[in-house]
Tab-separated table of C-alpha atoms in Angstrom:
chain	number	residue	atom	x	y	z
A	283	MET	CA	-5.567	-38.537	-53.235
A	284	GLY	CA	-3.399	-34.695	-54.889
A	285	ASN	CA	-6.529	-32.392	-54.658
A	286	GLU	CA	-6.623	-33.755	-50.948
A	287	LEU	CA	-3.576	-32.701	-49.734
A	288	SER	CA	-4.291	-29.239	-52.624
A	289	ARG	CA	-7.629	-29.038	-50.348
A	290	GLU	CA	-5.206	-29.674	-47.222
A	291	GLU	CA	-2.837	-26.527	-48.086
A	292	TYR	CA	-5.611	-24.542	-49.159
A	293	ARG	CA	-7.080	-25.403	-45.446
A	294	LYS	CA	-3.801	-24.316	-43.972
A	295	ASN	CA	-3.691	-21.045	-45.698
A	296	LYS	CA	-6.609	-19.567	-45.228
A	297	MET	CA	-6.175	-20.445	-41.761
A	298	ALA	CA	-2.729	-18.094	-40.806
A	299	ALA	CA	-4.622	-15.594	-43.761
A	300	MET	CA	-6.758	-14.718	-40.954
A	301	ASN	CA	-4.717	-15.026	-38.518
A	302	GLU	CA	-3.096	-12.803	-40.428
A	303	GLU	CA	-6.235	-10.784	-39.840
A	304	GLU	CA	-6.777	-10.744	-36.965
A	305	GLU	CA	-3.503	-9.540	-35.226
A	306	VAL	CA	-4.191	-6.272	-37.482
A	307	LYS	CA	-8.285	-5.886	-35.896
A	308	GLU	CA	-6.877	-6.385	-33.149
A	309	LYS	CA	-3.869	-3.621	-33.003
A	310	LYS	CA	-6.364	-0.626	-31.845
A	311	PRO	CA	-5.614	2.792	-30.166
A	312	LYS	CA	-4.673	2.767	-26.583
A	313	SER	CA	-7.525	3.538	-24.500
A	314	ARG	CA	-7.391	5.925	-21.808
A	315	GLU	CA	-6.022	2.517	-18.602
A	316	SER	CA	-3.478	1.177	-20.918
A	317	LYS	CA	-1.510	5.402	-21.772
A	318	LYS	CA	-2.055	5.801	-17.430
A	319	LYS	CA	-0.364	2.330	-17.058
A	320	GLU	CA	2.234	3.158	-19.634
A	321	GLN	CA	2.844	6.294	-17.722
A	322	GLU	CA	2.272	4.645	-13.713
A	323	THR	CA	5.224	2.022	-15.679
A	324	GLY	CA	7.385	4.278	-17.876
A	325	THR	CA	7.270	1.967	-20.662
A	326	SER	CA	5.651	5.030	-22.865
A	327	ARG	CA	6.966	5.799	-26.162
A	328	ARG	CA	8.822	7.920	-26.973
A	329	ARG	CA	8.671	10.341	-29.770
A	330	ARG	CA	11.914	9.845	-32.518
A	331	PHE	CA	12.014	13.800	-32.869
A	332	PRO	CA	11.690	15.907	-30.172
A	333	ILE	CA	8.119	18.798	-30.533
A	334	TRP	CA	11.438	20.556	-29.147
A	335	LEU	CA	13.655	19.973	-32.174
A	336	ARG	CA	11.071	20.283	-34.673
A	337	LEU	CA	10.545	23.830	-33.606
A	338	ILE	CA	14.638	24.785	-33.369
A	339	VAL	CA	14.631	22.469	-37.428
A	340	ILE	CA	11.965	25.244	-38.469
A	341	VAL	CA	12.686	28.158	-36.998
A	342	VAL	CA	16.424	27.464	-38.360
A	343	LEU	CA	14.600	26.653	-41.927
A	344	MET	CA	12.943	29.550	-41.858
A	345	VAL	CA	16.111	32.120	-41.287
A	346	ILE	CA	17.257	29.861	-44.222
A	347	CYS	CA	15.115	30.523	-46.779
A	348	LEU	CA	15.647	34.219	-45.630
A	349	VAL	CA	18.322	35.691	-46.627
A	350	VAL	CA	18.489	33.017	-49.716
A	351	GLY	CA	15.698	35.005	-51.480
A	352	ALA	CA	16.659	38.546	-50.681
A	353	VAL	CA	19.820	37.166	-52.332
A	354	ILE	CA	18.485	36.258	-55.110
A	355	GLY	CA	16.046	38.836	-54.447
A	356	TYR	CA	19.093	41.759	-54.458
A	357	SER	CA	21.308	40.081	-56.840
A	358	VAL	CA	18.786	38.114	-59.109
A	359	VAL	CA	16.193	40.178	-59.305
A	360	GLY	CA	17.864	43.937	-58.796
A	361	ASP	CA	20.934	43.382	-59.864
A	362	GLY	CA	23.656	43.853	-57.217
A	363	LYS	CA	26.111	42.519	-55.351
A	364	ALA	CA	25.022	38.999	-54.244
A	365	GLY	CA	27.197	40.301	-50.914
A	366	ASP	CA	25.962	43.712	-50.344
A	367	VAL	CA	23.019	41.693	-48.990
A	368	PHE	CA	24.600	41.656	-45.625
A	369	LYS	CA	25.112	44.755	-45.449
A	370	LYS	CA	24.130	47.427	-42.965
A	371	GLU	CA	24.338	50.443	-45.917
A	372	THR	CA	22.062	48.368	-48.287
A	373	TRP	CA	19.548	48.338	-45.621
A	374	THR	CA	19.630	51.341	-43.859
A	375	HIS	CA	18.841	52.736	-47.836
A	376	ILE	CA	16.582	50.368	-48.778
A	377	SER	CA	14.399	51.641	-45.682
A	378	ASP	CA	15.499	55.156	-46.626
A	379	LEU	CA	13.373	54.524	-49.774
A	380	VAL	CA	10.405	53.058	-48.453
A	381	ASN	CA	9.775	55.054	-45.385
A	382	LYS	CA	10.842	58.528	-47.584
A	383	ASP	CA	8.506	60.997	-47.002
A	384	LYS	CA	6.345	62.265	-49.584
């Protein structure tokens, strides 16, 4: 009698697992019809992090990396003062060194 209960429990657990697998398989990519229906009803999913905001974040990060790189390059590698990177005279001097006549 004890084996029959465990068999019944086993069968219930197996059926539950099969149902879960079927639910996972049923989640397929949306077809064109469902996307069109979402557009008509206005129930489409919105992005949590919009593309325009991603672009702004990327540009800001690029500027930060440029400034940090200039500060490290000028102060650590070039043995200058870190604050001098933000002065116009420093960049005109660097420009003159790069573009000097040979």
